[in-house]
PDB file of C-alpha atoms in Angstrom:
ATOM      1  CA  MET R  21     157.974 109.186 128.937  1.00  0.00           C
ATOM      2  CA  ALA R  22     155.478 112.036 129.340  1.00  0.00           C
ATOM      3  CA  THR R  23     152.644 109.566 129.868  1.00  0.00           C
ATOM      4  CA  ASN R  24     154.525 107.876 132.681  1.00  0.00           C
ATOM      5  CA  LYS R  25     154.744 111.197 134.566  1.00  0.00           C
ATOM      6  CA  LYS R  26     150.995 111.706 134.164  1.00  0.00           C
ATOM      7  CA  THR R  27     150.084 108.214 135.347  1.00  0.00           C
ATOM      8  CA  ALA R  28     152.634 108.164 138.167  1.00  0.00           C
ATOM      9  CA  ASN R  29     150.332 110.220 140.406  1.00  0.00           C
ATOM     10  CA  ILE R  30     147.315 107.905 139.871  1.00  0.00           C
ATOM     11  CA  PRO R  31     146.825 105.206 142.532  1.00  0.00           C
ATOM     12  CA  ASP R  32     147.065 101.585 141.380  1.00  0.00           C
ATOM     13  CA  GLU R  33     143.440 100.698 142.246  1.00  0.00           C
ATOM     14  CA  ILE R  34     142.172 103.526 140.045  1.00  0.00           C
ATOM     15  CA  LYS R  35     144.507 102.404 137.250  1.00  0.00           C
ATOM     16  CA  GLU R  36     142.945  98.935 137.439  1.00  0.00           C
ATOM     17  CA  LYS R  37     139.442 100.383 137.295  1.00  0.00           C
ATOM     18  CA  LEU R  38     140.392 102.564 134.330  1.00  0.00           C
ATOM     19  CA  ALA R  39     141.861  99.550 132.556  1.00  0.00           C
ATOM     20  CA  SER R  40     138.659  97.553 133.131  1.00  0.00           C
ATOM     21  CA  LEU R  41     136.626 100.535 131.887  1.00  0.00           C
ATOM     22  CA  ASP R  42     138.772 100.655 128.766  1.00  0.00           C
ATOM     23  CA  THR R  43     138.224  96.943 128.057  1.00  0.00           C
ATOM     24  CA  ALA R  44     134.483  97.284 128.668  1.00  0.00           C
ATOM     25  CA  LEU R  45     134.280 100.200 126.230  1.00  0.00           C
ATOM     26  CA  ALA R  46     136.220  98.174 123.647  1.00  0.00           C
ATOM     27  CA  GLN R  47     133.730  95.310 124.058  1.00  0.00           C
ATOM     28  CA  ILE R  48     130.806  97.688 123.668  1.00  0.00           C
ATOM     29  CA  GLU R  49     132.362  99.097 120.522  1.00  0.00           C
ATOM     30  CA  THR R  50     132.688  95.628 118.988  1.00  0.00           C
ATOM     31  CA  VAL R  51     129.079  94.817 119.866  1.00  0.00           C
ATOM     32  CA  PHE R  52     127.799  98.014 118.241  1.00  0.00           C
ATOM     33  CA  GLN R  53     129.905  97.699 115.080  1.00  0.00           C
ATOM     34  CA  PRO R  54     127.147  95.937 113.063  1.00  0.00           C
ATOM     35  CA  LEU R  55     124.692  98.700 114.000  1.00  0.00           C
ATOM     36  CA  LEU R  56     127.175 101.445 113.194  1.00  0.00           C
ATOM     37  CA  ARG R  57     128.081  99.968 109.778  1.00  0.00           C
ATOM     38  CA  THR R  58     124.517 100.050 108.432  1.00  0.00           C
ATOM     39  CA  SER R  59     122.565 103.218 107.892  1.00  0.00           C
ATOM     40  CA  GLN R  60     119.560 103.916 110.078  1.00  0.00           C
ATOM     41  CA  SER R  61     117.111 103.677 107.167  1.00  0.00           C
ATOM     42  CA  GLU R  62     118.459 100.242 106.159  1.00  0.00           C
ATOM     43  CA  LEU R  63     118.238  99.088 109.755  1.00  0.00           C
ATOM     44  CA  TYR R  64     114.642 100.249 110.108  1.00  0.00           C
ATOM     45  CA  GLU R  65     113.611  98.467 106.909  1.00  0.00           C
ATOM     46  CA  LYS R  66     114.733  95.153 108.394  1.00  0.00           C
ATOM     47  CA  LEU R  67     112.940  95.590 111.741  1.00  0.00           C
ATOM     48  CA  ASP R  68     109.284  95.160 112.603  1.00  0.00           C
ATOM     49  CA  ALA R  69     107.388  97.745 114.651  1.00  0.00           C
ATOM     50  CA  MET R  70     108.121  96.191 118.048  1.00  0.00           C
ATOM     51  CA  ASP R  71     111.841  95.917 117.354  1.00  0.00           C
ATOM     52  CA  LYS R  72     111.917  99.531 116.134  1.00  0.00           C
ATOM     53  CA  ALA R  73     110.257 100.682 119.353  1.00  0.00           C
ATOM     54  CA  LYS R  74     112.664  98.649 121.482  1.00  0.00           C
ATOM     55  CA  LEU R  75     115.654 100.046 119.580  1.00  0.00           C
ATOM     56  CA  GLU R  76     114.450 103.625 120.038  1.00  0.00           C
ATOM     57  CA  LEU R  77     113.758 103.070 123.727  1.00  0.00           C
ATOM     58  CA  ALA R  78     117.184 101.540 124.269  1.00  0.00           C
ATOM     59  CA  GLY R  79     118.848 104.487 122.538  1.00  0.00           C
ATOM     60  CA  VAL R  80     116.947 107.099 124.523  1.00  0.00           C
ATOM     61  CA  TYR R  81     117.555 105.250 127.780  1.00  0.00           C
ATOM     62  CA  THR R  82     121.279 104.991 127.029  1.00  0.00           C
ATOM     63  CA  ILE R  83     121.588 108.701 126.284  1.00  0.00           C
ATOM     64  CA  ASN R  84     119.746 109.664 129.452  1.00  0.00           C
ATOM     65  CA  SER R  85     121.815 107.217 131.509  1.00  0.00           C
ATOM     66  CA  LEU R  86     125.003 108.761 130.149  1.00  0.00           C
ATOM     67  CA  PHE R  87     123.683 112.214 131.054  1.00  0.00           C
ATOM     68  CA  TRP R  88     122.896 110.889 134.553  1.00  0.00           C
ATOM     69  CA  THR R  89     126.508 109.736 134.815  1.00  0.00           C
ATOM     70  CA  TYR R  90     127.767 113.104 133.538  1.00  0.00           C
ATOM     71  CA  LEU R  91     125.731 114.962 136.150  1.00  0.00           C
ATOM     72  CA  ASN R  92     127.081 112.640 138.819  1.00  0.00           C
ATOM     73  CA  ILE R  93     130.671 113.300 137.705  1.00  0.00           C
ATOM     74  CA  CYS R  94     130.092 117.061 137.711  1.00  0.00           C
ATOM     75  CA  GLY R  95     128.919 116.893 141.311  1.00  0.00           C
ATOM     76  CA  VAL R  96     125.244 117.547 140.606  1.00  0.00           C
ATOM     77  CA  ASN R  97     122.743 115.271 142.323  1.00  0.00           C
ATOM     78  CA  PRO R  98     120.928 113.627 139.368  1.00  0.00           C
ATOM     79  CA  LYS R  99     118.033 112.583 141.614  1.00  0.00           C
ATOM     80  CA  GLU R 100     117.067 116.240 141.933  1.00  0.00           C
ATOM     81  CA  HIS R 101     117.429 116.861 138.197  1.00  0.00           C
ATOM     82  CA  GLY R 102     114.759 116.371 135.513  1.00  0.00           C
ATOM     83  CA  VAL R 103     116.685 113.447 134.056  1.00  0.00           C
ATOM     84  CA  LYS R 104     115.322 111.193 136.805  1.00  0.00           C
ATOM     85  CA  GLN R 105     111.724 111.784 135.685  1.00  0.00           C
ATOM     86  CA  GLU R 106     112.790 111.200 132.095  1.00  0.00           C
ATOM     87  CA  LEU R 107     114.416 107.879 132.980  1.00  0.00           C
ATOM     88  CA  ASP R 108     111.289 106.837 134.902  1.00  0.00           C
ATOM     89  CA  ARG R 109     109.113 107.754 131.917  1.00  0.00           C
ATOM     90  CA  ILE R 110     111.315 105.725 129.567  1.00  0.00           C
ATOM     91  CA  ARG R 111     111.228 102.746 131.945  1.00  0.00           C
ATOM     92  CA  SER R 112     107.426 102.883 131.953  1.00  0.00           C
ATOM     93  CA  TYR R 113     107.412 102.797 128.138  1.00  0.00           C
ATOM     94  CA  MET R 114     109.835  99.875 128.202  1.00  0.00           C
ATOM     95  CA  ASP R 115     107.472  98.032 130.558  1.00  0.00           C
ATOM     96  CA  ARG R 116     104.544  98.774 128.226  1.00  0.00           C
ATOM     97  CA  ALA R 117     106.473  97.429 125.248  1.00  0.00           C
ATOM     98  CA  LYS R 118     107.372  94.293 127.203  1.00  0.00           C
ATOM     99  CA  ASN R 119     103.731  93.764 128.221  1.00  0.00           C
ATOM    100  CA  ILE R 120     102.589  94.134 124.611  1.00  0.00           C
ATOM    101  CA  GLN R 121     105.185  91.618 123.499  1.00  0.00           C
ATOM    102  CA  ASP R 122     104.168  89.180 126.249  1.00  0.00           C
ATOM    103  CA  LEU R 123     100.498  89.479 125.283  1.00  0.00           C
ATOM    104  CA  ALA R 124     101.356  88.687 121.678  1.00  0.00           C
ATOM    105  CA  LYS R 125     103.183  85.540 122.785  1.00  0.00           C
ATOM    106  CA  ALA R 126     100.425  84.437 125.178  1.00  0.00           C
ATOM    107  CA  PRO R 127      98.499  81.317 124.145  1.00  0.00           C
ATOM    108  CA  LYS R 128      95.168  81.919 122.477  1.00  0.00           C
ATOM    109  CA  ILE R 129      91.983  80.061 123.430  1.00  0.00           C
ATOM    110  CA  ASP R 130      90.412  77.911 120.752  1.00  0.00           C
ATOM    111  CA  ARG R 131      86.755  78.380 121.565  1.00  0.00           C
ATOM    112  CA  ALA R 132      85.500  75.684 119.243  1.00  0.00           C
ATOM    113  CA  ALA R 133      87.842  73.120 120.786  1.00  0.00           C
ATOM    114  CA  SER R 134      86.855  74.122 124.318  1.00  0.00           C
ATOM    115  CA  LYS R 135      83.179  73.752 123.433  1.00  0.00           C
ATOM    116  CA  ARG R 136      83.888  70.263 122.120  1.00  0.00           C
ATOM    117  CA  PHE R 137      85.738  69.344 125.317  1.00  0.00           C
ATOM    118  CA  VAL R 138      82.896  70.547 127.531  1.00  0.00           C
ATOM    119  CA  LYS R 139      80.234  68.887 125.395  1.00  0.00           C
ATOM    120  CA  SER R 140      82.114  65.615 125.409  1.00  0.00           C
ATOM    121  CA  ALA R 141      82.714  65.757 129.166  1.00  0.00           C
ATOM    122  CA  LEU R 142      79.057  66.496 129.869  1.00  0.00           C
ATOM    123  CA  TRP R 143      77.958  63.695 127.559  1.00  0.00           C
ATOM    124  CA  LYS R 144      80.247  61.189 129.257  1.00  0.00           C
ATOM    125  CA  ALA R 145      79.096  62.311 132.704  1.00  0.00           C
ATOM    126  CA  ALA R 146      75.434  61.892 131.724  1.00  0.00           C
ATOM    127  CA  GLN R 147      76.118  58.431 130.268  1.00  0.00           C
ATOM    128  CA  LYS R 148      77.987  57.396 133.406  1.00  0.00           C
ATOM    129  CA  GLN R 149      75.172  58.623 135.634  1.00  0.00           C
ATOM    130  CA  ALA R 150      72.600  56.761 133.530  1.00  0.00           C
ATOM    131  CA  SER R 151      74.586  53.514 133.598  1.00  0.00           C
ATOM    132  CA  GLU R 152      75.020  53.729 137.382  1.00  0.00           C
ATOM    133  CA  ALA R 153      71.311  54.317 137.799  1.00  0.00           C
ATOM    134  CA  ASP R 154      70.532  51.312 135.586  1.00  0.00           C
ATOM    135  CA  LYS R 155      72.858  49.114 137.624  1.00  0.00           C
ATOM    136  CA  GLN R 156      71.140  50.117 140.846  1.00  0.00           C
ATOM    137  CA  GLY R 157      67.690  49.580 139.333  1.00  0.00           C
ATOM    138  CA  GLU R 158      66.706  53.211 139.640  1.00  0.00           C
ATOM    139  CA  THR R 159      65.078  55.242 136.964  1.00  0.00           C
ATOM    140  CA  THR R 160      66.832  58.240 135.540  1.00  0.00           C
ATOM    141  CA  PRO R 161      65.167  61.650 135.723  1.00  0.00           C
ATOM    142  CA  SER R 162      64.664  61.677 131.975  1.00  0.00           C
ATOM    143  CA  THR R 163      62.663  58.407 132.049  1.00  0.00           C
ATOM    144  CA  ASP R 164      60.497  59.513 134.976  1.00  0.00           C
ATOM    145  CA  LYS R 165      58.629  61.919 132.741  1.00  0.00           C
ATOM    146  CA  ALA R 166      55.733  60.529 130.828  1.00  0.00           C
ATOM    147  CA  GLU R 167      56.642  60.653 127.185  1.00  0.00           C
ATOM    148  CA  ALA R 168      54.672  59.497 124.242  1.00  0.00           C
ATOM    149  CA  PRO R 169      56.169  56.383 122.688  1.00  0.00           C
ATOM    150  CA  SER R 170      58.004  57.099 119.509  1.00  0.00           C
ATOM    151  CA  THR R 171      57.425  55.045 116.447  1.00  0.00           C
ATOM    152  CA  SER R 172      59.752  56.730 114.007  1.00  0.00           C
ATOM    153  CA  LYS R 173      62.745  54.806 112.743  1.00  0.00           C
ATOM    154  CA  ALA R 174      65.184  57.646 113.571  1.00  0.00           C
ATOM    155  CA  ASP R 175      64.053  57.776 117.198  1.00  0.00           C
ATOM    156  CA  THR R 176      64.527  54.039 117.699  1.00  0.00           C
ATOM    157  CA  GLU R 177      68.017  54.209 116.161  1.00  0.00           C
ATOM    158  CA  ASP R 178      68.918  57.145 118.423  1.00  0.00           C
ATOM    159  CA  SER R 179      67.745  55.313 121.529  1.00  0.00           C
ATOM    160  CA  LYS R 180      69.906  52.300 120.682  1.00  0.00           C
ATOM    161  CA  ASN R 181      72.990  54.375 119.877  1.00  0.00           C
ATOM    162  CA  THR R 182      74.760  55.714 122.986  1.00  0.00           C
ATOM    163  CA  GLU R 183      77.320  57.866 121.217  1.00  0.00           C
ATOM    164  CA  PRO R 184      77.357  61.635 121.535  1.00  0.00           C
ATOM    165  CA  PRO R 185      75.473  63.556 118.857  1.00  0.00           C
ATOM    166  CA  SER R 186      78.652  64.823 117.196  1.00  0.00           C
ATOM    167  CA  LYS R 187      79.814  61.266 116.547  1.00  0.00           C
ATOM    168  CA  LYS R 188      76.416  60.335 115.098  1.00  0.00           C
ATOM    169  CA  ARG R 189      76.706  63.079 112.524  1.00  0.00           C
ATOM    170  CA  ARG R 190      80.155  61.968 111.485  1.00  0.00           C
ATOM    171  CA  LYS R 191      79.039  58.377 110.778  1.00  0.00           C
ATOM    172  CA  ARG R 192      76.459  59.365 108.154  1.00  0.00           C
TER     173      ARG R 192
END
């Protein structure tokens, strides 16, 4: 009966907000139960370095946010307090951690594969240009130069074979 006298003076809209706050706090408590059941040392053993940093940043940000709320409730402007700079500093560290994590997930360039792609594309382009020149009856720039005729067996095989050099090596 004593609680009814205390809550009788509270407007209904504030009662609804307090009830929603109570349910939100209960949900938060259930979410944090697994973290609260294990000791901090056991928790840190299971986490890698990035997860440890994110956990620490989340904890520090939460504490400072709660202090921001406390200052607001007490009537102090938190924007003029040092907690604002602290929250900004923590946000910058959170951004740095996110950037590091994104860089780790970014695709890596396989240089050997890219070299093969370029070499193959250049070889095909040169072959195409040579075949077009042959069709039109023109001479290619490489045949315009006066070269000594080759009599070696390897040179005659190479001139007959129109595959890229990498494929020649694989056939041997």
